[in-house]
mmCIF file of C-alpha atoms in Angstrom:
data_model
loop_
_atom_site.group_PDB
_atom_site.id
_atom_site.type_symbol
_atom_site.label_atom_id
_atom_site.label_comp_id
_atom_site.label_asym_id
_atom_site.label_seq_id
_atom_site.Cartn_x
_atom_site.Cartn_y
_atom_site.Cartn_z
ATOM 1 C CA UNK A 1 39.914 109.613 166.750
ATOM 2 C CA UNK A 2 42.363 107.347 164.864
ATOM 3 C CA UNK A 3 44.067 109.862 163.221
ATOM 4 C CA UNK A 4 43.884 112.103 165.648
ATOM 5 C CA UNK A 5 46.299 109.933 168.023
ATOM 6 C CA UNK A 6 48.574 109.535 164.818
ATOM 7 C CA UNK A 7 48.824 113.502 164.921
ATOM 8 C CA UNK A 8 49.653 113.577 168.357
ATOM 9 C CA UNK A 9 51.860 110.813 167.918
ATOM 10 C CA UNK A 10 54.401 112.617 165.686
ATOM 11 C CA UNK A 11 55.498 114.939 167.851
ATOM 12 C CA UNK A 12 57.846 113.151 169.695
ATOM 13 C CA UNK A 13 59.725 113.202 166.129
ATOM 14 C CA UNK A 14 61.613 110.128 166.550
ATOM 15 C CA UNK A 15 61.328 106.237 166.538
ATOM 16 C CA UNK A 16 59.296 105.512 169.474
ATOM 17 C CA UNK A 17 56.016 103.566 170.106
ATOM 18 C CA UNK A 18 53.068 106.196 171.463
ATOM 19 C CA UNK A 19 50.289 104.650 173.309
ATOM 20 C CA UNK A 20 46.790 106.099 171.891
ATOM 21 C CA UNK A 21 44.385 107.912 174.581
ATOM 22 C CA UNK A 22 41.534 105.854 173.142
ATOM 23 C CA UNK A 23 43.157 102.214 173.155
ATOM 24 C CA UNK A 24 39.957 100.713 171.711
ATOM 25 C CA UNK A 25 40.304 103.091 168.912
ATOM 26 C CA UNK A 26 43.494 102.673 168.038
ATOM 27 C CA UNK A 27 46.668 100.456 168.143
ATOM 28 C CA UNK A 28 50.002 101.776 168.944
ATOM 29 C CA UNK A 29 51.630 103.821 166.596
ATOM 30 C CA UNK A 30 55.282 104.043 165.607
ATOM 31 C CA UNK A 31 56.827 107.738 164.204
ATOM 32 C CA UNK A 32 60.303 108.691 162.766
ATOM 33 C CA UNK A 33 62.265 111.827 161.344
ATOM 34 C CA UNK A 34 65.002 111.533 158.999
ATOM 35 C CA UNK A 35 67.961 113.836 159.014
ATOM 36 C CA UNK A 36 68.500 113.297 155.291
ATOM 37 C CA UNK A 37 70.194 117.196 154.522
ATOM 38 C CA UNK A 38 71.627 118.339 157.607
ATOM 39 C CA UNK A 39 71.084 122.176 158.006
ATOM 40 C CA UNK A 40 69.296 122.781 154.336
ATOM 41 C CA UNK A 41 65.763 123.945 154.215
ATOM 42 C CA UNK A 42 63.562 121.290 153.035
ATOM 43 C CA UNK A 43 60.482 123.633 151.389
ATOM 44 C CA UNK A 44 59.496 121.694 148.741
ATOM 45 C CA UNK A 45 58.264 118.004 148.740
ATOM 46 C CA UNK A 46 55.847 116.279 146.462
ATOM 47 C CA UNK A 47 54.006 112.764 146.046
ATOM 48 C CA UNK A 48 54.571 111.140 142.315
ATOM 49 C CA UNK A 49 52.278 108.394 142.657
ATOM 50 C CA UNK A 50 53.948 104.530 142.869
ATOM 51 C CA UNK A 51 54.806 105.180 146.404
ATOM 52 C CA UNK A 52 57.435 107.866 145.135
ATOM 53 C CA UNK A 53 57.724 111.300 147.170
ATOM 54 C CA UNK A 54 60.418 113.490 146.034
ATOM 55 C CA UNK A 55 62.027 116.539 148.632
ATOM 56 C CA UNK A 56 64.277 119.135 147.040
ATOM 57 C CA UNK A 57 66.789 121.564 149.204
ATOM 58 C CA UNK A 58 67.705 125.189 149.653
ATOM 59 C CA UNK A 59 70.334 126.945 151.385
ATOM 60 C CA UNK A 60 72.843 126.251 152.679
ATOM 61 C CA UNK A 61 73.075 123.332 150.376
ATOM 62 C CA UNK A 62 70.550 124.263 147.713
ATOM 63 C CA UNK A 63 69.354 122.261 144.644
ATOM 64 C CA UNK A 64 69.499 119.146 145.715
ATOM 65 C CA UNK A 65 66.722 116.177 145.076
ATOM 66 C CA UNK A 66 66.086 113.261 147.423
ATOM 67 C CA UNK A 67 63.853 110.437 146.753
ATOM 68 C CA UNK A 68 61.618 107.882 148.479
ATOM 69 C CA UNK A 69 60.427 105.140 146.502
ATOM 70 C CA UNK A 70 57.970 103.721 149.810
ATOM 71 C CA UNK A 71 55.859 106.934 151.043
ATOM 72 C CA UNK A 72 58.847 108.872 152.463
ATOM 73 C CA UNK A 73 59.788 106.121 154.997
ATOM 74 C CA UNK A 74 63.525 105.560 153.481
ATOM 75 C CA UNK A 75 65.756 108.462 151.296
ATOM 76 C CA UNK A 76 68.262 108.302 149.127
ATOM 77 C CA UNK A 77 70.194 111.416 147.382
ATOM 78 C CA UNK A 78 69.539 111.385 143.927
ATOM 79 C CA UNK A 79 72.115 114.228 143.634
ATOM 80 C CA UNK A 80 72.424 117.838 142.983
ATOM 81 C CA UNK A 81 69.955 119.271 139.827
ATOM 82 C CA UNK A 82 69.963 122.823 139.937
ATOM 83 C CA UNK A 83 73.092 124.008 140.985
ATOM 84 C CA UNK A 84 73.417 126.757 143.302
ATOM 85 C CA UNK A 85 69.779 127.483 142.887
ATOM 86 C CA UNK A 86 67.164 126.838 145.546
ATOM 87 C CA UNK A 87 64.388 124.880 145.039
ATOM 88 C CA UNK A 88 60.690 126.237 145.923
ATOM 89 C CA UNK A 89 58.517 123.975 144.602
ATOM 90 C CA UNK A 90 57.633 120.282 143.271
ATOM 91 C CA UNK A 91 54.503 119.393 141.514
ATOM 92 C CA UNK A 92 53.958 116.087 140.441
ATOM 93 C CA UNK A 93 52.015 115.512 136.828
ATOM 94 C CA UNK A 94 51.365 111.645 135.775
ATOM 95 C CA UNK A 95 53.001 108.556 135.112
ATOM 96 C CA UNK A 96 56.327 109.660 136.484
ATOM 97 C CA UNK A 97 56.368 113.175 134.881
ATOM 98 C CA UNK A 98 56.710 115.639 137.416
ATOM 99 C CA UNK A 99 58.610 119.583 137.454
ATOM 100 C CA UNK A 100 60.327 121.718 139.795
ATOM 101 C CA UNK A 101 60.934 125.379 140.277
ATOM 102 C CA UNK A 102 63.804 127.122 141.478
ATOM 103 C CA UNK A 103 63.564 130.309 143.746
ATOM 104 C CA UNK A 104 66.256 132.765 142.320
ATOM 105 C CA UNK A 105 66.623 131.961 138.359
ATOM 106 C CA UNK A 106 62.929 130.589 138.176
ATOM 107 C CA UNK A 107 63.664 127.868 136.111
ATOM 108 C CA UNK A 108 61.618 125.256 135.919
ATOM 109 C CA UNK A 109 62.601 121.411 135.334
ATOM 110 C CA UNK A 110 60.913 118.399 133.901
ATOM 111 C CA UNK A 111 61.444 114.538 134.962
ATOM 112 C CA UNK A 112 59.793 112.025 133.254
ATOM 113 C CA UNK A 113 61.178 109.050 135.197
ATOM 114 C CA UNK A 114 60.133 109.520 138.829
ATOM 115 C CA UNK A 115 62.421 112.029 139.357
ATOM 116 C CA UNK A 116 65.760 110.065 139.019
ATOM 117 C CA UNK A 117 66.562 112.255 135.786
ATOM 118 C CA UNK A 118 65.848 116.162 135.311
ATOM 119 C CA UNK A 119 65.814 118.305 132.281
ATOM 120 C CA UNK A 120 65.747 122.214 132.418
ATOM 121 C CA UNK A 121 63.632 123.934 130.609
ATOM 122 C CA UNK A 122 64.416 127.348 130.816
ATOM 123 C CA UNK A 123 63.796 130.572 132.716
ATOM 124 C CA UNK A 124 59.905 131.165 133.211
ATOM 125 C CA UNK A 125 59.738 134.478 135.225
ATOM 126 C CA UNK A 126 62.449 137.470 135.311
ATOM 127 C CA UNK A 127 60.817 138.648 138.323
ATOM 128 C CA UNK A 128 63.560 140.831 140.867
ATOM 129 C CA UNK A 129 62.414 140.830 144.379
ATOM 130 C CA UNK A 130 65.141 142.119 146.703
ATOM 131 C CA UNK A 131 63.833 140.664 149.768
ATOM 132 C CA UNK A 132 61.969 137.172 149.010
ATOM 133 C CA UNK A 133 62.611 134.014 146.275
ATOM 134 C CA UNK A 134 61.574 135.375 142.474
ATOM 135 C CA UNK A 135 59.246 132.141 142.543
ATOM 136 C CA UNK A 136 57.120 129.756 144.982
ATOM 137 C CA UNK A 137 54.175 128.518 143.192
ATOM 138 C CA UNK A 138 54.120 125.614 140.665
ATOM 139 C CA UNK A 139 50.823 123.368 139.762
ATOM 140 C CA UNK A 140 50.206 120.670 137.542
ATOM 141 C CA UNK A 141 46.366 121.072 137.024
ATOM 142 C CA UNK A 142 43.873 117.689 136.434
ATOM 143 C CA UNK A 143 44.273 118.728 132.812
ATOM 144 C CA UNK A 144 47.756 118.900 132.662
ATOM 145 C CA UNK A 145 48.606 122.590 132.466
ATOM 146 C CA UNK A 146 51.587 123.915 134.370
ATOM 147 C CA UNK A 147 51.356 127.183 136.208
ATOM 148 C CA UNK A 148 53.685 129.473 137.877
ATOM 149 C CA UNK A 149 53.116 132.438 140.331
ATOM 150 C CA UNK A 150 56.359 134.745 140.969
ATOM 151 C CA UNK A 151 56.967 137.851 143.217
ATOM 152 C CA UNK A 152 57.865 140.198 140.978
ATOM 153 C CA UNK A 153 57.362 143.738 144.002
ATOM 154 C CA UNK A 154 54.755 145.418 141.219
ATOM 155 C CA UNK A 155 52.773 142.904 141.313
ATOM 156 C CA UNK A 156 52.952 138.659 141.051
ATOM 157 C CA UNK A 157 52.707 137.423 137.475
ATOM 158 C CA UNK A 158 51.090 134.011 136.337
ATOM 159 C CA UNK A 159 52.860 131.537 133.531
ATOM 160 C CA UNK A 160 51.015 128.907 132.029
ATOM 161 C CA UNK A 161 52.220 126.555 129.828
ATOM 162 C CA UNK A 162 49.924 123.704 127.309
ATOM 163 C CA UNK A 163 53.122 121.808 126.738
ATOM 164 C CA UNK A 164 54.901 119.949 129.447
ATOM 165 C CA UNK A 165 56.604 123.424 130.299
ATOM 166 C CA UNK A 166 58.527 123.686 126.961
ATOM 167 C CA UNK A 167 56.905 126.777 126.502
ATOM 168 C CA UNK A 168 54.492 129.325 128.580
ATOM 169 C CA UNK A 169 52.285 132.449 127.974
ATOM 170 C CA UNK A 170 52.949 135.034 130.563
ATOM 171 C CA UNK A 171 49.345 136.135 131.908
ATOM 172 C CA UNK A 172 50.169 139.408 133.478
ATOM 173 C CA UNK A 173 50.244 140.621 136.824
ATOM 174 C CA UNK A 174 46.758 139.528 138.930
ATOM 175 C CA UNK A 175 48.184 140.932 141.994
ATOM 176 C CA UNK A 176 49.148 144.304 143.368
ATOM 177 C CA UNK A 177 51.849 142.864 145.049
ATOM 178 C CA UNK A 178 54.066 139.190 145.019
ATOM 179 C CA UNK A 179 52.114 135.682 144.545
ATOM 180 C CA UNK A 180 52.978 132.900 146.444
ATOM 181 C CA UNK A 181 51.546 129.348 146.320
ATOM 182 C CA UNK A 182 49.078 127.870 143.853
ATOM 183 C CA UNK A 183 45.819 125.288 144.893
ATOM 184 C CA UNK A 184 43.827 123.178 142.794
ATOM 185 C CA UNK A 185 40.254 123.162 144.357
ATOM 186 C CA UNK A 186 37.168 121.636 143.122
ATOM 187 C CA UNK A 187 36.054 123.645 140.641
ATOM 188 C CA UNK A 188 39.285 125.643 139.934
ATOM 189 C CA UNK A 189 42.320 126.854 140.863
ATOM 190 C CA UNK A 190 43.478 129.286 143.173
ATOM 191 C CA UNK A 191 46.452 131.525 144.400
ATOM 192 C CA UNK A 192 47.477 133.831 147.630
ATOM 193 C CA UNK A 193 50.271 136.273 148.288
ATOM 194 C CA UNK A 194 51.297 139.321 149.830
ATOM 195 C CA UNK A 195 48.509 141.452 148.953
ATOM 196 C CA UNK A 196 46.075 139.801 151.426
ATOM 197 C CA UNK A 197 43.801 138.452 148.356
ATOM 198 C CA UNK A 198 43.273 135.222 147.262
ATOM 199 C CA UNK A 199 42.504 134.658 143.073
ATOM 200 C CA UNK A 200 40.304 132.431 141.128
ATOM 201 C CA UNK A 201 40.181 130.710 138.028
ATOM 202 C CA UNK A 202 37.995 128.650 136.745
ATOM 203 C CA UNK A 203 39.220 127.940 133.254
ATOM 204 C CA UNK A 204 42.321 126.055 133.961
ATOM 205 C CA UNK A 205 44.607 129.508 134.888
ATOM 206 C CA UNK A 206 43.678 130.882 131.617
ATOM 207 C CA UNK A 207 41.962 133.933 133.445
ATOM 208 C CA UNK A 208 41.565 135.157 137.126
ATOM 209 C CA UNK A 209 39.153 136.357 139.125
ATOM 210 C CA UNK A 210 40.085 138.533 142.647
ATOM 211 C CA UNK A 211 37.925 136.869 145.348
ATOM 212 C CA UNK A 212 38.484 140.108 147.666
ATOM 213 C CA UNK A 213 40.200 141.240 150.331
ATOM 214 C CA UNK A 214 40.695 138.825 153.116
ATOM 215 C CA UNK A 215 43.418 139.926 155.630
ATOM 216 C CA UNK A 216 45.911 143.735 156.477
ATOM 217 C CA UNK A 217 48.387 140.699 156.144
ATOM 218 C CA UNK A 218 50.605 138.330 153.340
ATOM 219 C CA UNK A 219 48.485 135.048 153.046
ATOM 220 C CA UNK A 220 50.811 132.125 153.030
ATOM 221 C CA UNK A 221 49.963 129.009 154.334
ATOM 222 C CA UNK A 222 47.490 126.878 152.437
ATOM 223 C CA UNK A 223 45.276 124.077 152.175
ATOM 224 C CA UNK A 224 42.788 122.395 150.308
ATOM 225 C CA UNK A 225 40.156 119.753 151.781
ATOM 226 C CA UNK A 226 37.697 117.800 149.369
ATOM 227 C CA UNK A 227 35.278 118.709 147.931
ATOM 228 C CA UNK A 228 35.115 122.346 148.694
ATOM 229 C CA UNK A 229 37.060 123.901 151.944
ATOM 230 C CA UNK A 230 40.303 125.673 151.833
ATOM 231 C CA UNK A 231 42.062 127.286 154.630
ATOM 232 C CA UNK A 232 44.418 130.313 154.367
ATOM 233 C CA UNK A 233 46.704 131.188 157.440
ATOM 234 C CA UNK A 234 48.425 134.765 157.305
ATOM 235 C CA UNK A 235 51.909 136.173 158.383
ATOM 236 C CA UNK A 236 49.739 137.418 161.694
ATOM 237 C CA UNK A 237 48.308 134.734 162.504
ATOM 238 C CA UNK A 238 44.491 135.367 161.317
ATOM 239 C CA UNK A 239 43.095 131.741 159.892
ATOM 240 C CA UNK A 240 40.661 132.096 157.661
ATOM 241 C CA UNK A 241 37.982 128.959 156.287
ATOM 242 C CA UNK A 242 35.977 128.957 152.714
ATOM 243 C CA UNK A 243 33.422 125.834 152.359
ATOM 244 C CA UNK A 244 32.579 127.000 148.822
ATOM 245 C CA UNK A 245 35.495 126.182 147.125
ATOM 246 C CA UNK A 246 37.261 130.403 148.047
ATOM 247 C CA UNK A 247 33.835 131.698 147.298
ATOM 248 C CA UNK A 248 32.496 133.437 150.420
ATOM 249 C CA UNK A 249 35.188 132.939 153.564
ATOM 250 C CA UNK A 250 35.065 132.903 157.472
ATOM 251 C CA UNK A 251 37.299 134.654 159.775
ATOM 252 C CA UNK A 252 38.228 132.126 162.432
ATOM 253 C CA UNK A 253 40.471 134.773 164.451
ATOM 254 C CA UNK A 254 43.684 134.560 165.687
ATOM 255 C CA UNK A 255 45.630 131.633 166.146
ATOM 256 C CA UNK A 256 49.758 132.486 166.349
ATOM 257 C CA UNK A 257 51.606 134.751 164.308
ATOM 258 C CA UNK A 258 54.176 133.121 161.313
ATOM 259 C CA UNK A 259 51.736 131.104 159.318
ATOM 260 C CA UNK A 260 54.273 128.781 157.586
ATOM 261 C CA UNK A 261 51.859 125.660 156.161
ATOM 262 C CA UNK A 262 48.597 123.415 156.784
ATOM 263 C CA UNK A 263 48.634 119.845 156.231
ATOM 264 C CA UNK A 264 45.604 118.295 155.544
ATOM 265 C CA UNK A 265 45.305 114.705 157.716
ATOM 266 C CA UNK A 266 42.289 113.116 156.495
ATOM 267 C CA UNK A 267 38.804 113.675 157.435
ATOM 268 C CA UNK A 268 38.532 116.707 159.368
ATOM 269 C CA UNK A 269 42.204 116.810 161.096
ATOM 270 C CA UNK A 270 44.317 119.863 160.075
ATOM 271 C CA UNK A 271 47.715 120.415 161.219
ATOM 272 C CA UNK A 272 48.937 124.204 160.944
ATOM 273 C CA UNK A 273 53.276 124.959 161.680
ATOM 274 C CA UNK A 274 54.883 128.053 162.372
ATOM 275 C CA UNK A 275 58.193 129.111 161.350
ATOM 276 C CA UNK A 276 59.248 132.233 163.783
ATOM 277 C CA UNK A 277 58.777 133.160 167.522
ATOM 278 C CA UNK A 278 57.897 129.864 169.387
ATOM 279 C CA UNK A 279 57.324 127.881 166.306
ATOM 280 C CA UNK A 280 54.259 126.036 167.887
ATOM 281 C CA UNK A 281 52.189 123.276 165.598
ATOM 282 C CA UNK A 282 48.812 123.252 165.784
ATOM 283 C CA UNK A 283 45.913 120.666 165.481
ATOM 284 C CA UNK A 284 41.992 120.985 164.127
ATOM 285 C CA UNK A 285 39.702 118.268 164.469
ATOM 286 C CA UNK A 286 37.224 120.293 162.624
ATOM 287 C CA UNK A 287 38.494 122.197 159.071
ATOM 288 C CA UNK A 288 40.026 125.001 161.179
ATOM 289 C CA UNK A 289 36.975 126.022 163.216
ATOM 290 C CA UNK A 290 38.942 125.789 166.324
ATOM 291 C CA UNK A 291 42.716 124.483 167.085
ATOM 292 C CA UNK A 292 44.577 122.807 170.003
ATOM 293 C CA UNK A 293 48.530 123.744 170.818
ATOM 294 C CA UNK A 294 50.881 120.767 170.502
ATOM 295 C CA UNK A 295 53.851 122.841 171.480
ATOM 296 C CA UNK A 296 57.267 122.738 169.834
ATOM 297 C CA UNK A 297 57.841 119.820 168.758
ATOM 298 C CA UNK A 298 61.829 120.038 168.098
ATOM 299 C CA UNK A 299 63.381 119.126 171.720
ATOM 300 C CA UNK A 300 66.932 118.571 169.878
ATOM 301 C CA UNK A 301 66.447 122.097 167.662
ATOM 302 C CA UNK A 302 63.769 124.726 169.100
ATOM 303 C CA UNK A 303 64.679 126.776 165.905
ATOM 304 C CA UNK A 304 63.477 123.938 163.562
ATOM 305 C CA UNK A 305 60.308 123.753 161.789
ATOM 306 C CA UNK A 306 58.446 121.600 159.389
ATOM 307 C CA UNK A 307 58.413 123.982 156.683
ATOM 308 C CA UNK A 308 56.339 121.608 153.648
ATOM 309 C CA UNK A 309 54.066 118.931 154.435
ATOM 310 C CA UNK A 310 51.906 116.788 152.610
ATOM 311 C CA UNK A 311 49.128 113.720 152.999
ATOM 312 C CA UNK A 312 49.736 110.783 150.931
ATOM 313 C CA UNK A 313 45.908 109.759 150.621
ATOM 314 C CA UNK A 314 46.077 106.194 149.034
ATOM 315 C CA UNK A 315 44.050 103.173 149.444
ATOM 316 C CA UNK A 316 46.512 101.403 150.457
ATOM 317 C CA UNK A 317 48.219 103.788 152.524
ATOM 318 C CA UNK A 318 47.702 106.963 154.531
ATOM 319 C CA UNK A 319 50.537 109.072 155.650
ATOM 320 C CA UNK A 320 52.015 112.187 156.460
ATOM 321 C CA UNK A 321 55.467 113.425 154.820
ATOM 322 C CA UNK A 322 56.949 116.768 155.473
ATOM 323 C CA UNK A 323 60.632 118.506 155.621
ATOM 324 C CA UNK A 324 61.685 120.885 158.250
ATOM 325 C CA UNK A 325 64.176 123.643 158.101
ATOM 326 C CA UNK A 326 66.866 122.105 159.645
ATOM 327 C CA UNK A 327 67.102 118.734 156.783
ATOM 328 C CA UNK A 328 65.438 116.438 157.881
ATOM 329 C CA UNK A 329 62.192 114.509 156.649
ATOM 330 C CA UNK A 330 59.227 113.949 159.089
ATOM 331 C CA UNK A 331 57.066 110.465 158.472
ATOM 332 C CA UNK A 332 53.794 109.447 160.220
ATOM 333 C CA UNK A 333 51.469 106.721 159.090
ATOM 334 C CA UNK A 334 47.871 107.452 159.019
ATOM 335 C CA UNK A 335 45.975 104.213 160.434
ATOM 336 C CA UNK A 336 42.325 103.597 158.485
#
């Protein structure tokens, strides 16, 4: 129930004080957003460890890094990185290592100081797709192995690289059609896209297995749970649950069309955004099984969205960090 009135608590979206419906549950709860890029899409956010979370930009003012060195509460602009190319993706490694990916060169880029510093290392994919970016998905697996989904139209390619990204092995097409983001589950790792599939390995990316046809739809929001569920949310609106880690899955019908993310909230709590129509954000209290409509929760910007979230899950502290389409940085504490 805690976190449950934190949830509900963040969509007011700016520094207030919410009362909890369960006041013997739960203490009153302060919430903030962050205008930190005003007008850029925020897509790609990450947690380095340290307290560090790190939010890169796309258009209109693409490339651009912005870090938090206390759980996304406070930003500063570390500056631009990329140049005029967007940035899809951040995936954090250890000890201050970390990469990014960029959407229309598909570079990728190494920092080995918390992000304050960036090296690129090079085009990975020379995927062409006329419509969407040449690249979303980046992971840094337990093991340390970097891999890289693209959209190239015949079909989306996985990289995979054994050294810090300074070199990769190109693994083919596993997909009829474009890749989008990459999980790490608990016994593997997996990948969605347009095709309506969702792919398995369980050798570290090396090879892939095609765990069927799911949805007549692409599959892009995504969301792992420890130890073993994973939800997958499609452009129509179908959500659809595993509990064996992407084995068998569960069609938990139709929620609202323009899947955009799920953010896992601790425990059982889900939150699922949309990023078209009435761009509604949705809670589960129980992995997905059944959701509750918190409305739009932009009253300054109806077109705004959070488009990346994640859940900080450490001992010391629980919270919520996401960016939003319109620049700015949502924060919510998670109370224990």
């Amino acid at each position: 129930m805690m976190v449950y009135c934190a949830l509900r608590a963040l969509l007011l979206l700016c520094v207030l004080v919410l009362p909890c419906t369960s006041p013997a549950d739960c203490a009153e709860i302060k919430f903030k957003s962050i205008e930190i890029c005003p007008s850029s899409r925020i897509d790609a956010i990450a947690y380095f460890g340290n307290g560090v979370v790190l939010a890169g930009t796309r258009a209109p003012d693409p490339g651009v890094i912005y870090r938090s060195s206390d759980y996304g509460i406070t930003w500063a602009r570390v500056g631009n990185i990329t140049g005029t190319d967007l940035i899809t993706c951040l995936a954090s490694g250890h000890d201050g290592v970390g990469f990014l990916l960029t959407g229309n060169q598909a570079h990728v880029w190494r920092t080995e100081d918390y992000g304050e510093t960036w090296e690129d290392l090079g085009k990975v994919s020379g995927a062409q797709n006329p419509v969407f970016a040449n690249a979303y998905g980046l992971l840094v697996t337990s093991k340390g192995t970097l891999i890289v989904t693209d959209t190239a139209p015949r079909g989306g390619h996985i990289y995979r690289s054994l050294d810090n990204g300074n070199s990769w092995t190109d693994l083919g097409p596993i997909s009829s059609k474009p890749l989008y983001r990459l999980l790490e589950v608990g016994d593997g790792v997996v990948a969605n896209g347009w095709a309506g599939h969702v792919y398995k390995s369980k050798d570290d990316g090396l090879t892939w297995k095609d765990l069927g046809h799911l949805a007549n739809s692409e599959l892009y929001a995504f969301e792992y749970i420890p130890p073993h569920t994973i939800l997958v949310g499609t452009e129509k609106g179908i959500i659809l649950t595993s509990n064996d880690n992407g084995e068998t899955w569960k069609d938990q019908g139709h929620l609202a069309p323009f899947a955009d993310d799920f953010v896992w909230a601790g425990g059982e709590n889900v939150l699922y955004s949309t990023y078209a129509g009435s761009r509604l954000l949705y809670l589960s209290e129980n992995l997905g099984a059944s959701w509750i409509s918190l409305g739009n929760i932009f009253h300054d910007c109806k077109e705004d969205w959070i488009d990346h979230a994640i859940f900080i899950n450490e001992p010391t502290h629980k919270a919520i960090v996401g960016g939003t389409n319109n620049g700015k940085i949502v924060y919510s504490g998670i109370p224990e």
